[in-house]
Amino acid sequence: MTLTENTTDDAVVALAAECAGVVHLPGTPAYDQGRFAWNVAVNQRPAAVALPETVEQLRGVVRHAARLGLRVSAQSTGHAAAILAQHRLDDVVLVRTGALRGVHVDPVSRVARVEAGACWQDVVDVASSYGLAALHGSAPDVGVVGYCLGGGLSWYARKHGLAANSVVGIELVGADGDVVRADAETRPELFWALRGGGGNFGVVTTIEVALQPIADAYAGMMLWPLERAPEVLRAFAAFSPTAPEEVTASFRILRFPPIPELPDFLRGRSVVVLDGAVLLDDAAATDVLSPFRALRPEMDTFARVPSSTLTTLHMDPPEPTPGVGAGVVLDRLDEEAVAAFLAEVGPEARTGVFIAELRMLGGALARSAPGGGALDRVAGSHVAFFLCVAPTPEAAAAGHTAIDQVLAALTPWEAEQRLFLNFADRPVEVSEAFGAASWGRLVAVKRDVDPGGVFLGNHAI
Ligand SMILES: Cc1cc2nc3c(=O)[nH]c(=O)nc-3n(C[C@H](O)[C@H](O)[C@H](O)COP(=O)(O)OP(=O)(O)OC[C@H]3O[C@@H](n4cnc5c(N)ncnc54)[C@H](O)[C@@H]3O)c2cc1C
């Protein structure tokens, strides 16, 4: 439904009255608190924000919003707010789920039941007390729901596949305000669509993820000065196609500003970092990593560590941060691709790109998962991701230009399905993350479960 400005204003005022204390309008402190995103470069201005503290309140918000002709978009942390903020939000109620953060782990079935606003560290803290690990991402404060609905690339990914494949059940509020369950037996088509299709089908209240019996791993990072990037990247390119599935690793070039918050070994420096996890015994892991140790890193922290520490391995920023980023899936990392990457972000490059990353794909990530969802694999050799710090709109614009240039240089190596939506971080042609058949099926599920177009995912279907 398209509403005129006045009608929309009337609708949000009516919604705030129906959901007093939960829905907040522009001009109030709670609205500004609710629209604040983890990516602080994003200035999202929805029609209203909802801050439900119970599923009942959440149901009321969705039911009344839909009845009043408003749209609804769910957000937990706002790590991916840059994409959402590109949509017209003047008829959108932004439902922030941060107050719903419960986690329950059943150590017998090895399943974590996780509420909508929980972050990965919430799950890791409980699961690790049973010697279990979730297929979490590199940052402790990324939301479980947003990450899993977008696929989810973890340090265990080449052995255990996408985190979306570890999802065993989802409960969500539909446009009528009712909670429905989707799993392999109940609403299987919706279950299929949710796992990769993102926040387009309702507001998830609970997600259930299978855990792995991984108590520890041989994990860490090696660091070299930027000048060593060509050798290290060539070693990484040779290593990636032959490495055992038990290894998931990332290569990064990082250019750190001279800010006091950083530790001495990073402040004001440009460095090359290889990090990741090896799910093998110490001797085998040492053998696997020998090509990198032969390059005599300046720092080497790889060792057997509790799996609970893997959320901090990548040194992702612990606080909300302003950034612009974009990524692309590559189908190979041959010598020409290495040269193109180095020309753009290597030691000789004059670039504003703060992080230039290549994460290994392959292994279980390359295979379709039995009973998997809309995104059950990522075909390609690596996901490339580029990030610029963007404290001002001017810095954001310059960052986008710098990233566009790198992406353009890598075009010849793009995989057929060139997008992995969790690493897209900017508005994209969403269908390019899926094959034609899966995209058609996603559109059909969207029409079926949300014919009125109530729900807006950041990557919209
Ligand atoms: C520092 C950093 C590190 C990262 N590391 C990784 C990584 O290692 N691997 C990886 O795969 N990705 C990674 N990502 C990407 C991350 O997984 C995506 O940005 C993801 O969408 C973030 O989820 P969120 O809930 O935290 O973000 P949000 O911006 O809160 O949510 C993202 C989207 O998810 C959907 N959504 C969220 N909650 C709900 C809900 N309750 N119901 C319905 N839909 C919902 C909505 O469409 C929403 O717009 C990283 C991102 C950052 C910034």
PDB file of N, CA and C and ligand atoms in Angstrom, residues 38 73-81 84 97 116 137-139 141-143 145-147 149 152-153 198-199 202-204 316-317 359 420 422-423 456-458, ligand 1:
ATOM      1  N   TRP A  38      24.972   0.087  14.808  1.00  0.00           N
ATOM      2  CA  TRP A  38      26.385  -0.265  15.072  1.00  0.00           C
ATOM      3  C   TRP A  38      27.299   0.460  14.085  1.00  0.00           C
ATOM      4  N   SER A  73      10.586  -3.381   9.516  1.00  0.00           N
ATOM      5  CA  SER A  73      11.916  -3.925   9.252  1.00  0.00           C
ATOM      6  C   SER A  73      12.580  -4.256  10.588  1.00  0.00           C
ATOM      7  N   ALA A  74      13.101  -5.481  10.694  1.00  0.00           N
ATOM      8  CA  ALA A  74      13.731  -5.911  11.948  1.00  0.00           C
ATOM      9  C   ALA A  74      15.226  -5.617  11.909  1.00  0.00           C
ATOM     10  N   GLN A  75      15.749  -5.238  13.050  1.00  0.00           N
ATOM     11  CA  GLN A  75      17.187  -4.978  13.159  1.00  0.00           C
ATOM     12  C   GLN A  75      17.616  -5.318  14.580  1.00  0.00           C
ATOM     13  N   SER A  76      18.747  -6.011  14.699  1.00  0.00           N
ATOM     14  CA  SER A  76      19.242  -6.282  16.051  1.00  0.00           C
ATOM     15  C   SER A  76      20.335  -5.289  16.390  1.00  0.00           C
ATOM     16  N   THR A  77      21.511  -5.424  15.741  1.00  0.00           N
ATOM     17  CA  THR A  77      22.639  -4.561  16.089  1.00  0.00           C
ATOM     18  C   THR A  77      22.816  -3.372  15.167  1.00  0.00           C
ATOM     19  N   GLY A  78      22.377  -3.535  13.901  1.00  0.00           N
ATOM     20  CA  GLY A  78      22.661  -2.506  12.901  1.00  0.00           C
ATOM     21  C   GLY A  78      24.038  -2.646  12.281  1.00  0.00           C
ATOM     22  N   HIS A  79      24.627  -3.856  12.353  1.00  0.00           N
ATOM     23  CA  HIS A  79      25.896  -4.069  11.635  1.00  0.00           C
ATOM     24  C   HIS A  79      25.693  -3.883  10.135  1.00  0.00           C
ATOM     25  N   ALA A  80      24.511  -4.236   9.656  1.00  0.00           N
ATOM     26  CA  ALA A  80      24.242  -4.147   8.215  1.00  0.00           C
ATOM     27  C   ALA A  80      23.285  -3.001   7.903  1.00  0.00           C
ATOM     28  N   ALA A  81      23.297  -1.976   8.731  1.00  0.00           N
ATOM     29  CA  ALA A  81      22.341  -0.872   8.554  1.00  0.00           C
ATOM     30  C   ALA A  81      22.605  -0.067   7.292  1.00  0.00           C
ATOM     31  N   LEU A  84      20.159  -1.202   4.702  1.00  0.00           N
ATOM     32  CA  LEU A  84      18.767  -0.832   4.991  1.00  0.00           C
ATOM     33  C   LEU A  84      18.524   0.663   4.741  1.00  0.00           C
ATOM     34  N   THR A  97      15.488  -5.378  18.132  1.00  0.00           N
ATOM     35  CA  THR A  97      15.229  -6.578  18.932  1.00  0.00           C
ATOM     36  C   THR A  97      16.189  -6.749  20.107  1.00  0.00           C
ATOM     37  N   ALA A 116      15.874 -13.172  19.344  1.00  0.00           N
ATOM     38  CA  ALA A 116      16.171 -12.347  18.164  1.00  0.00           C
ATOM     39  C   ALA A 116      17.308 -11.355  18.345  1.00  0.00           C
ATOM     40  N   GLY A 137      30.538 -15.825  13.463  1.00  0.00           N
ATOM     41  CA  GLY A 137      31.434 -15.088  12.594  1.00  0.00           C
ATOM     42  C   GLY A 137      32.620 -14.525  13.343  1.00  0.00           C
ATOM     43  N   SER A 138      33.287 -13.578  12.694  1.00  0.00           N
ATOM     44  CA  SER A 138      34.554 -13.089  13.232  1.00  0.00           C
ATOM     45  C   SER A 138      34.366 -12.102  14.379  1.00  0.00           C
ATOM     46  N   ALA A 139      33.168 -11.529  14.528  1.00  0.00           N
ATOM     47  CA  ALA A 139      32.980 -10.496  15.553  1.00  0.00           C
ATOM     48  C   ALA A 139      32.022 -10.988  16.638  1.00  0.00           C
ATOM     49  N   ASP A 141      29.996  -9.296  18.489  1.00  0.00           N
ATOM     50  CA  ASP A 141      28.757  -8.528  18.676  1.00  0.00           C
ATOM     51  C   ASP A 141      27.863  -8.499  17.447  1.00  0.00           C
ATOM     52  N   VAL A 142      28.153  -9.324  16.439  1.00  0.00           N
ATOM     53  CA  VAL A 142      27.227  -9.452  15.299  1.00  0.00           C
ATOM     54  C   VAL A 142      26.006 -10.246  15.754  1.00  0.00           C
ATOM     55  N   GLY A 143      24.841  -9.873  15.268  1.00  0.00           N
ATOM     56  CA  GLY A 143      23.598 -10.538  15.653  1.00  0.00           C
ATOM     57  C   GLY A 143      23.484 -11.927  15.041  1.00  0.00           C
ATOM     58  N   VAL A 145      20.747 -13.696  14.387  1.00  0.00           N
ATOM     59  CA  VAL A 145      19.687 -13.851  13.383  1.00  0.00           C
ATOM     60  C   VAL A 145      20.121 -13.258  12.039  1.00  0.00           C
ATOM     61  N   GLY A 146      20.573 -11.999  12.028  1.00  0.00           N
ATOM     62  CA  GLY A 146      20.959 -11.367  10.764  1.00  0.00           C
ATOM     63  C   GLY A 146      22.059 -12.149  10.061  1.00  0.00           C
ATOM     64  N   TYR A 147      23.028 -12.603  10.829  1.00  0.00           N
ATOM     65  CA  TYR A 147      24.168 -13.375  10.297  1.00  0.00           C
ATOM     66  C   TYR A 147      23.682 -14.686   9.666  1.00  0.00           C
ATOM     67  N   LEU A 149      20.598 -15.581   8.721  1.00  0.00           N
ATOM     68  CA  LEU A 149      19.672 -15.415   7.594  1.00  0.00           C
ATOM     69  C   LEU A 149      20.423 -14.998   6.336  1.00  0.00           C
ATOM     70  N   GLY A 152      26.221 -16.735   6.708  1.00  0.00           N
ATOM     71  CA  GLY A 152      27.068 -16.946   7.873  1.00  0.00           C
ATOM     72  C   GLY A 152      28.357 -17.698   7.575  1.00  0.00           C
ATOM     73  N   LEU A 153      29.454 -16.943   7.491  1.00  0.00           N
ATOM     74  CA  LEU A 153      30.757 -17.509   7.174  1.00  0.00           C
ATOM     75  C   LEU A 153      31.617 -17.480   8.433  1.00  0.00           C
ATOM     76  N   GLY A 198      17.040 -13.779   4.181  1.00  0.00           N
ATOM     77  CA  GLY A 198      17.092 -12.617   5.066  1.00  0.00           C
ATOM     78  C   GLY A 198      15.771 -12.246   5.705  1.00  0.00           C
ATOM     79  N   GLY A 199      15.664 -10.965   6.057  1.00  0.00           N
ATOM     80  CA  GLY A 199      14.557 -10.485   6.885  1.00  0.00           C
ATOM     81  C   GLY A 199      13.327 -10.073   6.102  1.00  0.00           C
ATOM     82  N   GLY A 202       9.212 -11.855   7.756  1.00  0.00           N
ATOM     83  CA  GLY A 202       8.606 -11.686   9.075  1.00  0.00           C
ATOM     84  C   GLY A 202       9.687 -11.249  10.050  1.00  0.00           C
ATOM     85  N   VAL A 203       9.286 -11.044  11.303  1.00  0.00           N
ATOM     86  CA  VAL A 203      10.279 -10.710  12.332  1.00  0.00           C
ATOM     87  C   VAL A 203      10.575 -11.989  13.128  1.00  0.00           C
ATOM     88  N   VAL A 204      11.798 -12.450  13.014  1.00  0.00           N
ATOM     89  CA  VAL A 204      12.201 -13.667  13.723  1.00  0.00           C
ATOM     90  C   VAL A 204      12.232 -13.362  15.227  1.00  0.00           C
ATOM     91  N   ASP A 316      38.139  -7.575  15.178  1.00  0.00           N
ATOM     92  CA  ASP A 316      37.091  -6.676  14.704  1.00  0.00           C
ATOM     93  C   ASP A 316      36.837  -5.618  15.768  1.00  0.00           C
ATOM     94  N   PRO A 317      36.413  -4.415  15.357  1.00  0.00           N
ATOM     95  CA  PRO A 317      36.267  -3.346  16.347  1.00  0.00           C
ATOM     96  C   PRO A 317      35.257  -3.712  17.428  1.00  0.00           C
ATOM     97  N   ARG A 359      38.849 -13.994   2.219  1.00  0.00           N
ATOM     98  CA  ARG A 359      38.565 -15.165   3.075  1.00  0.00           C
ATOM     99  C   ARG A 359      38.435 -16.403   2.211  1.00  0.00           C
ATOM    100  N   PHE A 420      27.992 -12.451  -1.966  1.00  0.00           N
ATOM    101  CA  PHE A 420      27.639 -13.112  -0.710  1.00  0.00           C
ATOM    102  C   PHE A 420      27.069 -11.996   0.150  1.00  0.00           C
ATOM    103  N   ASN A 422      26.080 -11.268   3.119  1.00  0.00           N
ATOM    104  CA  ASN A 422      26.620 -10.799   4.407  1.00  0.00           C
ATOM    105  C   ASN A 422      27.830  -9.883   4.209  1.00  0.00           C
ATOM    106  N   PHE A 423      28.537 -10.056   3.107  1.00  0.00           N
ATOM    107  CA  PHE A 423      29.724  -9.237   2.853  1.00  0.00           C
ATOM    108  C   PHE A 423      29.450  -8.187   1.781  1.00  0.00           C
ATOM    109  N   LEU A 456      10.327  -5.551   5.240  1.00  0.00           N
ATOM    110  CA  LEU A 456      11.437  -5.053   4.432  1.00  0.00           C
ATOM    111  C   LEU A 456      12.739  -5.600   4.999  1.00  0.00           C
ATOM    112  N   GLY A 457      13.387  -6.487   4.255  1.00  0.00           N
ATOM    113  CA  GLY A 457      14.735  -6.924   4.632  1.00  0.00           C
ATOM    114  C   GLY A 457      15.726  -5.901   4.115  1.00  0.00           C
ATOM    115  N   ASN A 458      16.907  -5.850   4.719  1.00  0.00           N
ATOM    116  CA  ASN A 458      17.873  -4.870   4.198  1.00  0.00           C
ATOM    117  C   ASN A 458      18.204  -5.196   2.739  1.00  0.00           C
TER     118      ASN A 458
HETATM  119  C1  LIG B   1      32.637  -6.206  12.084  1.00  0.00           C
HETATM  120  C2  LIG B   1      31.825  -7.172  11.258  1.00  0.00           C
HETATM  121  C3  LIG B   1      32.222  -8.508  11.190  1.00  0.00           C
HETATM  122  C4  LIG B   1      31.488  -9.419  10.427  1.00  0.00           C
HETATM  123  N1  LIG B   1      31.908 -10.722  10.342  1.00  0.00           N
HETATM  124  C5  LIG B   1      31.202 -11.596   9.585  1.00  0.00           C
HETATM  125  C6  LIG B   1      31.627 -12.948   9.452  1.00  0.00           C
HETATM  126  O1  LIG B   1      32.659 -13.348   9.996  1.00  0.00           O
HETATM  127  N2  LIG B   1      30.883 -13.787   8.685  1.00  0.00           N
HETATM  128  C7  LIG B   1      29.730 -13.375   8.072  1.00  0.00           C
HETATM  129  O2  LIG B   1      29.068 -14.183   7.422  1.00  0.00           O
HETATM  130  N3  LIG B   1      29.309 -12.102   8.193  1.00  0.00           N
HETATM  131  C8  LIG B   1      30.022 -11.214   8.914  1.00  0.00           C
HETATM  132  N4  LIG B   1      29.606  -9.917   8.996  1.00  0.00           N
HETATM  133  C9  LIG B   1      28.397  -9.517   8.285  1.00  0.00           C
HETATM  134  C10 LIG B   1      27.175  -9.754   9.154  1.00  0.00           C
HETATM  135  O3  LIG B   1      26.927 -11.129   9.285  1.00  0.00           O
HETATM  136  C11 LIG B   1      25.969  -9.080   8.497  1.00  0.00           C
HETATM  137  O4  LIG B   1      26.191  -7.691   8.461  1.00  0.00           O
HETATM  138  C12 LIG B   1      24.677  -9.396   9.257  1.00  0.00           C
HETATM  139  O5  LIG B   1      23.579  -8.993   8.477  1.00  0.00           O
HETATM  140  C13 LIG B   1      24.665  -8.683  10.578  1.00  0.00           C
HETATM  141  O6  LIG B   1      23.562  -9.085  11.329  1.00  0.00           O
HETATM  142  P1  LIG B   1      23.070  -8.165  12.527  1.00  0.00           P
HETATM  143  O7  LIG B   1      21.814  -8.756  13.017  1.00  0.00           O
HETATM  144  O8  LIG B   1      24.191  -7.939  13.470  1.00  0.00           O
HETATM  145  O9  LIG B   1      22.823  -6.796  11.753  1.00  0.00           O
HETATM  146  P2  LIG B   1      21.482  -5.960  11.566  1.00  0.00           P
HETATM  147  O10 LIG B   1      21.889  -4.775  10.737  1.00  0.00           O
HETATM  148  O11 LIG B   1      20.841  -5.700  12.862  1.00  0.00           O
HETATM  149  O12 LIG B   1      20.544  -6.906  10.731  1.00  0.00           O
HETATM  150  C14 LIG B   1      20.832  -7.207   9.402  1.00  0.00           C
HETATM  151  C15 LIG B   1      19.567  -7.661   8.707  1.00  0.00           C
HETATM  152  O13 LIG B   1      19.206  -8.939   9.185  1.00  0.00           O
HETATM  153  C16 LIG B   1      17.789  -9.053   9.184  1.00  0.00           C
HETATM  154  N5  LIG B   1      17.345  -9.285  10.555  1.00  0.00           N
HETATM  155  C17 LIG B   1      17.991  -9.012  11.710  1.00  0.00           C
HETATM  156  N6  LIG B   1      17.245  -9.397  12.764  1.00  0.00           N
HETATM  157  C18 LIG B   1      16.106  -9.905  12.260  1.00  0.00           C
HETATM  158  C19 LIG B   1      14.929 -10.483  12.835  1.00  0.00           C
HETATM  159  N7  LIG B   1      14.765 -10.616  14.147  1.00  0.00           N
HETATM  160  N8  LIG B   1      13.960 -10.906  11.996  1.00  0.00           N
HETATM  161  C20 LIG B   1      14.076 -10.803  10.665  1.00  0.00           C
HETATM  162  N9  LIG B   1      15.161 -10.275  10.079  1.00  0.00           N
HETATM  163  C21 LIG B   1      16.159  -9.839  10.866  1.00  0.00           C
HETATM  164  C22 LIG B   1      17.229  -7.755   8.634  1.00  0.00           C
HETATM  165  O14 LIG B   1      17.025  -7.868   7.235  1.00  0.00           O
HETATM  166  C23 LIG B   1      18.351  -6.790   8.929  1.00  0.00           C
HETATM  167  O15 LIG B   1      18.338  -5.636   8.097  1.00  0.00           O
HETATM  168  C24 LIG B   1      30.334  -8.987   9.731  1.00  0.00           C
HETATM  169  C25 LIG B   1      29.942  -7.644   9.781  1.00  0.00           C
HETATM  170  C26 LIG B   1      30.695  -6.739  10.521  1.00  0.00           C
HETATM  171  C27 LIG B   1      30.274  -5.288  10.518  1.00  0.00           C
END
